[in-house]
CSV table of C-alpha atoms and ligand atoms in Angstrom, one decimal:
chain,number,residue,atom,x,y,z
F,1,MET,CA,-2.2,-18.3,10.8
F,2,ASN,CA,-4.3,-16.7,8.1
F,3,PRO,CA,-3.9,-18.1,4.5
F,4,THR,CA,-1.2,-15.5,3.6
F,5,GLY,CA,0.9,-16.4,6.7
F,6,ASN,CA,1.9,-13.3,8.6
F,7,LEU,CA,1.3,-10.9,5.6
F,8,ILE,CA,-1.1,-8.0,5.9
F,9,ASP,CA,-2.7,-7.9,2.4
F,10,GLY,CA,-3.1,-4.2,1.8
F,11,ARG,CA,-4.6,-4.8,-1.6
F,12,ALA,CA,-7.4,-7.0,-0.3
F,13,LEU,CA,-8.1,-4.5,2.6
F,14,ALA,CA,-8.1,-1.6,0.1
F,15,GLU,CA,-10.6,-3.5,-2.1
F,16,GLN,CA,-12.8,-3.9,1.0
F,17,ILE,CA,-12.8,-0.1,1.5
F,18,HIS,CA,-13.4,0.6,-2.2
F,19,ARG,CA,-16.5,-1.6,-2.0
F,20,GLU,CA,-17.7,0.5,0.9
F,21,THR,CA,-16.9,3.7,-1.0
F,22,ALA,CA,-18.7,2.4,-4.1
F,23,ALA,CA,-21.8,1.9,-2.0
F,24,GLU,CA,-21.6,5.5,-0.8
F,25,ILE,CA,-21.2,6.7,-4.4
F,26,THR,CA,-24.3,4.8,-5.4
F,27,ALA,CA,-26.2,6.5,-2.5
F,28,LEU,CA,-25.0,9.9,-3.6
F,29,ALA,CA,-26.1,9.2,-7.1
F,30,THR,CA,-29.7,8.8,-5.9
F,31,ARG,CA,-29.6,12.5,-5.1
F,32,GLY,CA,-27.9,13.5,-8.3
F,33,VAL,CA,-24.3,13.9,-6.9
F,34,GLN,CA,-21.2,12.5,-8.5
F,35,PRO,CA,-18.1,13.0,-6.4
F,36,GLY,CA,-15.3,14.9,-8.3
F,37,LEU,CA,-11.6,15.0,-7.6
F,38,ALA,CA,-9.2,17.5,-9.2
F,39,PHE,CA,-5.5,16.6,-9.4
F,40,VAL,CA,-2.8,19.3,-9.8
F,41,ARG,CA,0.6,18.1,-10.9
F,42,VAL,CA,3.5,20.6,-11.4
F,43,GLY,CA,6.5,19.6,-13.4
F,44,ASP,CA,7.5,16.2,-14.8
F,45,ASP,CA,8.6,14.2,-11.7
F,46,PRO,CA,8.2,10.6,-13.0
F,47,ALA,CA,7.1,9.1,-9.6
F,48,SER,CA,4.4,11.8,-9.4
F,49,GLN,CA,3.1,10.9,-12.9
F,50,VAL,CA,2.8,7.3,-11.8
F,51,TYR,CA,1.0,8.2,-8.5
F,52,VAL,CA,-1.5,10.5,-10.1
F,53,GLY,CA,-2.1,7.9,-12.9
F,54,MET,CA,-2.9,5.2,-10.3
F,55,LYS,CA,-5.3,7.5,-8.4
F,56,GLU,CA,-7.0,8.6,-11.7
F,57,ARG,CA,-7.6,4.9,-12.6
F,58,GLN,CA,-9.2,4.2,-9.2
F,59,CYS,CA,-11.5,7.2,-9.7
F,60,ALA,CA,-12.6,5.9,-13.1
F,61,ARG,CA,-13.2,2.4,-11.7
F,62,LEU,CA,-15.4,3.7,-8.8
F,63,GLY,CA,-17.2,6.4,-10.8
F,64,VAL,CA,-15.5,9.4,-9.3
F,65,ARG,CA,-15.2,12.3,-11.8
F,66,SER,CA,-11.6,13.3,-12.1
F,67,GLN,CA,-9.7,16.0,-13.9
F,68,THR,CA,-5.9,16.4,-13.9
F,69,HIS,CA,-4.2,19.8,-14.4
F,70,VAL,CA,-0.6,19.4,-15.5
F,71,LEU,CA,1.4,22.6,-15.1
F,72,PRO,CA,5.0,23.2,-16.3
F,73,ALA,CA,7.8,23.0,-13.8
F,74,ALA,CA,8.4,26.8,-14.2
F,75,THR,CA,4.9,27.7,-13.1
F,76,SER,CA,4.9,30.6,-10.7
F,77,GLU,CA,3.3,30.4,-7.3
F,78,ALA,CA,0.8,33.0,-8.3
F,79,GLU,CA,-0.4,30.9,-11.3
F,80,LEU,CA,-0.7,27.8,-9.1
F,81,LEU,CA,-2.6,29.7,-6.4
F,82,ALA,CA,-4.9,31.1,-9.1
F,83,LEU,CA,-5.7,27.6,-10.3
F,84,ILE,CA,-6.4,26.4,-6.8
F,85,ALA,CA,-8.7,29.4,-6.2
F,86,ARG,CA,-10.7,28.5,-9.3
F,87,LEU,CA,-10.9,24.8,-8.2
F,88,ASN,CA,-12.1,25.9,-4.7
F,89,ASP,CA,-15.0,27.6,-6.4
F,90,GLU,CA,-15.8,24.8,-8.9
F,91,PRO,CA,-18.9,22.9,-7.6
F,92,ALA,CA,-18.3,19.8,-9.7
F,93,PHE,CA,-15.0,19.0,-7.8
F,94,HIS,CA,-15.3,18.2,-4.1
F,95,GLY,CA,-11.7,17.3,-3.6
F,96,ILE,CA,-8.4,18.9,-4.7
F,97,LEU,CA,-5.1,17.1,-4.6
F,98,VAL,CA,-1.9,18.9,-5.3
F,99,GLN,CA,0.7,16.1,-5.9
F,100,ALA,CA,3.9,16.3,-3.8
F,101,PRO,CA,6.7,17.1,-4.3
F,102,LEU,CA,6.4,20.5,-5.8
F,103,PRO,CA,9.3,22.2,-7.5
F,104,ALA,CA,11.7,23.8,-5.1
F,105,HIS,CA,10.8,27.4,-6.0
F,106,LEU,CA,7.2,26.9,-4.8
F,107,ASN,CA,6.3,27.3,-1.1
F,108,SER,CA,4.5,24.0,-0.4
F,109,ALA,CA,3.1,25.3,2.9
F,110,ARG,CA,1.5,28.3,1.2
F,111,VAL,CA,0.2,26.1,-1.6
F,112,TYR,CA,-1.4,23.5,0.7
F,113,ALA,CA,-2.9,26.3,2.8
F,114,ALA,CA,-4.6,27.7,-0.3
F,115,VAL,CA,-6.8,24.6,-0.8
F,116,SER,CA,-10.2,25.1,0.8
F,117,PRO,CA,-10.2,22.9,4.0
F,118,ALA,CA,-13.5,21.5,2.9
F,119,LYS,CA,-11.9,20.2,-0.3
F,120,ASP,CA,-8.6,19.2,1.3
F,121,VAL,CA,-9.0,15.5,0.8
F,122,ASP,CA,-5.2,15.0,1.3
F,123,GLY,CA,-5.5,16.5,4.8
F,124,PHE,CA,-2.5,18.8,4.5
F,125,HIS,CA,-4.2,22.1,5.2
F,126,PRO,CA,-3.3,23.6,8.7
F,127,VAL,CA,-6.9,23.5,9.7
F,128,ASN,CA,-7.2,19.8,9.0
F,129,MET,CA,-3.8,19.1,10.6
F,130,GLY,CA,-4.9,21.1,13.6
F,131,LYS,CA,-8.2,19.2,13.9
F,132,LEU,CA,-6.2,15.9,13.8
F,133,MET,CA,-3.9,17.2,16.6
F,134,LEU,CA,-7.0,18.1,18.7
F,135,GLY,CA,-8.8,14.9,18.0
F,136,ASP,CA,-11.7,16.6,16.2
F,137,PRO,CA,-13.1,14.1,13.7
F,138,SER,CA,-14.7,16.7,11.5
F,139,GLY,CA,-11.4,17.2,9.6
F,140,PHE,CA,-9.7,15.2,6.8
F,141,VAL,CA,-6.9,12.9,7.9
F,142,PRO,CA,-3.9,12.6,5.6
F,143,CYS,CA,-4.3,9.5,3.4
F,144,THR,CA,-1.2,7.5,4.2
F,145,PRO,CA,-1.5,7.8,8.0
F,146,ALA,CA,-5.2,7.1,7.7
F,147,GLY,CA,-4.4,4.1,5.6
F,148,VAL,CA,-1.9,2.7,8.1
F,149,HIS,CA,-4.4,3.2,10.9
F,150,GLU,CA,-7.2,1.4,9.0
F,151,LEU,CA,-4.8,-1.4,8.0
F,152,LEU,CA,-4.0,-2.0,11.6
F,153,LEU,CA,-7.6,-1.9,12.7
F,154,ARG,CA,-8.8,-4.2,10.0
F,155,SER,CA,-6.0,-6.7,10.7
F,156,GLY,CA,-7.3,-6.9,14.3
F,157,VAL,CA,-4.2,-5.3,15.8
F,158,ALA,CA,-4.9,-4.0,19.4
F,159,LEU,CA,-3.8,-0.4,19.7
F,160,ALA,CA,-4.8,0.5,23.2
F,161,GLY,CA,-1.7,0.7,25.3
F,162,ALA,CA,0.5,-0.8,22.6
F,163,ASP,CA,4.0,0.6,22.2
F,164,VAL,CA,4.2,2.0,18.8
F,165,VAL,CA,7.5,3.3,17.3
F,166,VAL,CA,7.2,5.4,14.2
F,167,LEU,CA,10.4,5.9,12.3
F,168,GLY,CA,10.3,9.4,10.6
F,169,ARG,CA,8.8,12.7,11.6
F,170,GLY,CA,7.8,13.9,8.2
F,171,ASN,CA,4.6,16.1,7.8
F,172,ILE,CA,3.0,13.7,5.4
F,173,VAL,CA,3.4,10.4,7.3
F,174,GLY,CA,5.3,10.3,10.6
F,175,LYS,CA,3.9,13.3,12.5
F,176,PRO,CA,0.2,12.9,11.5
F,177,LEU,CA,0.4,9.1,12.1
F,178,ALA,CA,1.7,9.7,15.6
F,179,ALA,CA,-1.1,12.1,16.3
F,180,LEU,CA,-3.7,9.6,15.0
F,181,LEU,CA,-2.5,6.6,17.1
F,182,LEU,CA,-2.1,8.8,20.2
F,183,GLN,CA,-5.7,10.0,20.2
F,184,LYS,CA,-7.6,9.3,23.5
F,185,ALA,CA,-10.1,7.2,21.6
F,186,PRO,CA,-11.2,3.5,21.6
F,187,GLN,CA,-9.5,2.8,18.2
F,188,ALA,CA,-6.2,4.4,19.2
F,189,ASP,CA,-4.8,5.0,22.7
F,190,ALA,CA,-1.4,3.8,21.8
F,191,THR,CA,1.9,4.9,23.4
F,192,VAL,CA,3.8,6.5,20.5
F,193,THR,CA,7.5,7.2,20.2
F,194,VAL,CA,8.7,9.0,17.1
F,195,CYS,CA,12.3,8.5,16.0
F,196,HIS,CA,14.3,10.6,13.5
F,197,SER,CA,17.8,11.3,12.3
F,198,ARG,CA,18.8,12.7,15.7
F,199,THR,CA,17.4,9.9,17.8
F,200,ARG,CA,19.9,8.2,20.1
F,201,ASP,CA,20.1,4.4,19.9
F,202,LEU,CA,17.2,4.1,17.4
F,203,ALA,CA,17.5,0.3,17.3
F,204,ALA,CA,16.8,0.1,21.0
F,205,HIS,CA,13.6,2.0,20.6
F,206,CYS,CA,12.6,-0.3,17.7
F,207,ARG,CA,13.2,-3.4,19.7
F,208,ARG,CA,10.6,-2.3,22.3
F,209,ALA,CA,7.9,-1.8,19.7
F,210,ASP,CA,4.8,-3.9,19.6
F,211,ILE,CA,4.1,-2.0,16.4
F,212,LEU,CA,6.9,-0.6,14.3
F,213,VAL,CA,6.1,1.7,11.4
F,214,ALA,CA,8.9,2.7,9.0
F,215,ALA,CA,8.4,6.0,7.2
F,216,MET,CA,11.9,7.3,6.5
F,217,GLY,CA,12.7,6.8,2.9
F,218,VAL,CA,15.8,4.8,3.6
F,219,ALA,CA,16.0,1.5,1.6
F,220,GLU,CA,15.8,-1.6,3.8
F,221,PHE,CA,16.9,0.2,6.9
F,222,VAL,CA,15.0,-2.0,9.4
F,223,LYS,CA,16.8,-5.2,9.9
F,224,ALA,CA,15.7,-8.3,11.8
F,225,ASP,CA,17.7,-7.6,14.9
F,226,MET,CA,15.8,-4.3,15.3
F,227,VAL,CA,12.4,-6.1,15.6
F,228,LYS,CA,10.9,-7.6,18.7
F,229,PRO,CA,9.8,-11.2,17.9
F,230,GLY,CA,6.1,-11.1,17.1
F,231,ALA,CA,5.9,-7.4,16.5
F,232,VAL,CA,3.6,-5.9,13.8
F,233,VAL,CA,5.8,-4.2,11.1
F,234,VAL,CA,4.4,-1.7,8.7
F,235,ASP,CA,6.6,-0.5,5.8
F,236,VAL,CA,5.6,2.9,4.4
F,237,GLY,CA,8.8,3.7,2.6
F,238,VAL,CA,9.1,3.8,-1.2
F,239,ASN,CA,12.8,3.8,-2.4
F,240,ARG,CA,14.3,3.4,-5.8
F,241,VAL,CA,17.4,1.2,-5.8
F,242,PRO,CA,19.6,0.5,-8.9
F,243,ASP,CA,18.8,-2.9,-10.5
F,244,PRO,CA,20.6,-3.6,-13.8
F,245,ALA,CA,18.3,-6.6,-14.3
F,246,ALA,CA,15.2,-4.4,-14.4
F,247,LYS,CA,14.1,-2.8,-17.7
F,248,SER,CA,13.8,0.6,-15.9
F,249,GLY,CA,17.3,0.1,-14.4
F,250,TYR,CA,15.9,0.3,-10.9
F,251,ARG,CA,13.4,-1.4,-8.5
F,252,LEU,CA,11.3,-0.2,-5.7
F,253,VAL,CA,12.0,-1.4,-2.1
F,254,GLY,CA,10.6,-0.3,1.3
F,255,ASP,CA,12.3,0.8,4.5
F,256,VAL,CA,12.2,-2.7,5.8
F,257,ASP,CA,14.5,-5.6,4.9
F,258,PHE,CA,11.5,-7.7,4.2
F,259,ALA,CA,13.3,-11.1,3.7
F,260,GLY,CA,15.1,-10.7,7.0
F,261,VAL,CA,12.3,-9.3,9.1
F,262,GLN,CA,9.3,-11.4,7.9
F,263,PRO,CA,10.2,-14.6,9.8
F,264,ARG,CA,10.5,-12.6,13.0
F,265,ALA,CA,7.4,-10.4,12.7
F,266,GLY,CA,3.9,-11.3,14.0
F,267,LEU,CA,2.4,-9.5,11.1
F,268,ILE,CA,4.1,-7.5,8.3
F,269,THR,CA,3.0,-5.5,5.3
F,270,PRO,CA,4.5,-6.5,1.9
F,271,ASN,CA,5.9,-3.6,-0.1
F,272,PRO,CA,4.5,-3.1,-2.7
F,273,GLY,CA,1.0,-4.3,-1.8
F,274,GLY,CA,0.8,-3.0,1.7
F,275,VAL,CA,0.4,0.7,2.6
F,276,GLY,CA,0.3,2.1,-1.1
F,277,PRO,CA,-3.2,0.7,-2.0
F,278,MET,CA,-4.6,1.8,1.4
F,279,THR,CA,-3.4,5.3,0.7
F,280,ILE,CA,-5.5,5.5,-2.5
F,281,ALA,CA,-8.5,3.8,-0.8
F,282,MET,CA,-8.4,6.5,1.9
F,283,LEU,CA,-8.1,9.3,-0.8
F,284,LEU,CA,-11.3,8.1,-2.5
F,285,ARG,CA,-13.1,7.7,0.8
F,286,ASN,CA,-12.1,11.2,1.8
F,287,THR,CA,-13.3,12.5,-1.6
F,288,VAL,CA,-16.7,10.9,-1.2
F,289,ARG,CA,-17.0,12.2,2.3
F,290,ALA,CA,-16.2,15.7,1.0
F,291,ALA,CA,-18.9,15.4,-1.7
F,292,ARG,CA,-21.4,14.3,0.9
F,293,LEU,CA,-20.5,17.2,3.2
F,294,LEU,CA,-20.4,19.8,0.5
F,295,THR,CA,-23.8,18.8,-1.0
F,296,GLY,CA,-25.7,17.6,2.1
B,301,NAP,N1,3.2,4.3,0.4
B,301,NAP,C1,2.7,5.5,0.3
B,301,NAP,O1,1.5,5.7,0.0
B,301,NAP,C2,3.6,6.6,0.8
B,301,NAP,C3,3.0,7.9,0.9
B,301,NAP,C4,3.8,8.9,1.3
B,301,NAP,C5,5.2,8.7,1.6
B,301,NAP,N2,5.7,7.4,1.4
B,301,NAP,C6,7.1,7.1,1.6
B,301,NAP,O2,7.3,7.2,3.0
B,301,NAP,C7,8.7,7.7,3.2
B,301,NAP,C8,8.7,8.9,4.2
B,301,NAP,O3,8.0,9.9,3.5
B,301,NAP,P1,8.0,11.4,4.1
B,301,NAP,O4,7.3,12.3,3.1
B,301,NAP,O5,7.4,11.3,5.5
B,301,NAP,O6,9.5,11.7,4.2
B,301,NAP,P2,10.3,13.0,4.9
B,301,NAP,O7,9.3,14.1,5.1
B,301,NAP,O8,11.5,13.2,4.1
B,301,NAP,O9,10.7,12.4,6.3
B,301,NAP,C9,11.6,11.4,6.5
B,301,NAP,C10,11.9,11.2,8.0
B,301,NAP,O10,12.8,10.1,8.1
B,301,NAP,C11,13.9,10.5,9.0
B,301,NAP,N3,15.1,9.8,8.6
B,301,NAP,C12,15.7,9.8,7.4
B,301,NAP,N4,16.8,9.1,7.4
B,301,NAP,C13,16.9,8.6,8.7
B,301,NAP,C14,17.9,7.8,9.3
B,301,NAP,N5,18.9,7.3,8.7
B,301,NAP,N6,17.7,7.5,10.6
B,301,NAP,C15,16.6,8.0,11.3
B,301,NAP,N7,15.7,8.8,10.7
B,301,NAP,C16,15.8,9.1,9.4
B,301,NAP,C17,14.0,12.0,8.8
B,301,NAP,O11,14.6,12.5,10.0
B,301,NAP,P3,14.8,14.1,10.1
B,301,NAP,O12,13.5,14.7,10.4
B,301,NAP,O13,15.7,14.2,11.3
B,301,NAP,O14,15.5,14.6,8.9
B,301,NAP,C18,12.5,12.4,8.6
B,301,NAP,O15,11.9,12.6,9.9
B,301,NAP,C19,9.3,7.9,1.8
B,301,NAP,O16,10.0,6.7,1.4
B,301,NAP,C20,8.1,8.1,1.0
B,301,NAP,O17,8.3,7.8,-0.4
B,301,NAP,C21,4.9,6.4,1.0
């Protein structure tokens, strides 16, 4: 047992990655390059404000230049696309992140496709998604799936031949994570099952899993009796549940009933403190890589 019991400490692993990224930033500085990341936020979604704020703070801490464009909720698609086009041509910014979710009148697919694939550090452009599907490592992998993958590797979890069950087939987490773990590659080679709202007997799939990843957005959905004893459980979900005792009136919980599942799991991510910090670490790593590739 490690000192934290069966917990995977996402914060500590993220710090490890930040240290590696900081060393790369120092190396870039010797040739006069400072990585730059431009954030675009549309509307006043409170969670998006929090997420962009956390990412900006990490940029400042590591010495990545950042700039945030906040556009009103009523921004037209043409205005947003014009800003993205300007940022695509702006040499000081090597990465562009358009924070999801966008207001409903904007077509997210068209917006993500407008970001230059070379600056698409979120990995949502169809070219980067396609490269991930094909196993071409020259693309950018979306940050949350990349963070989950890295978290498993750095925790010493064997992926080759493992039965992985991913709950959720979203474009941001479930689908790209399945593609990543399925790669014919030494650090992947898993057998992946993806479950969703139309899956028959989802609990039976979960009970077979050596590695169970919950990315649905349903508070505390995964209960102890859905988990094989000794399985690795990764909780990606972020859900607000009402909590009259909290100042904000709510608290954040994951997709896993942590108290019930922890005693049964071999390894488990806390939530918060698991996947979230890894997502930000991968964003900064992608940004530094974009800076290296664009200036090399
Ligand atoms: N920690 C982080 O850094 C991070 C980053 C991104 C997202 N997240 C969190 O991860 C979660 C998933 O995000 P997402 O963007 O992938 O969501 P999404 O696109 O809405 O996908 C949710 C998926 O879950 C499935 N699902 C929902 N309820 C279900 C149920 N009762 N039974 C079975 N399947 C169900 C949906 O099935 P259908 O396809 O059939 O509708 C869908 O495939 C959210 O809580 C989000 O906040 C966390």
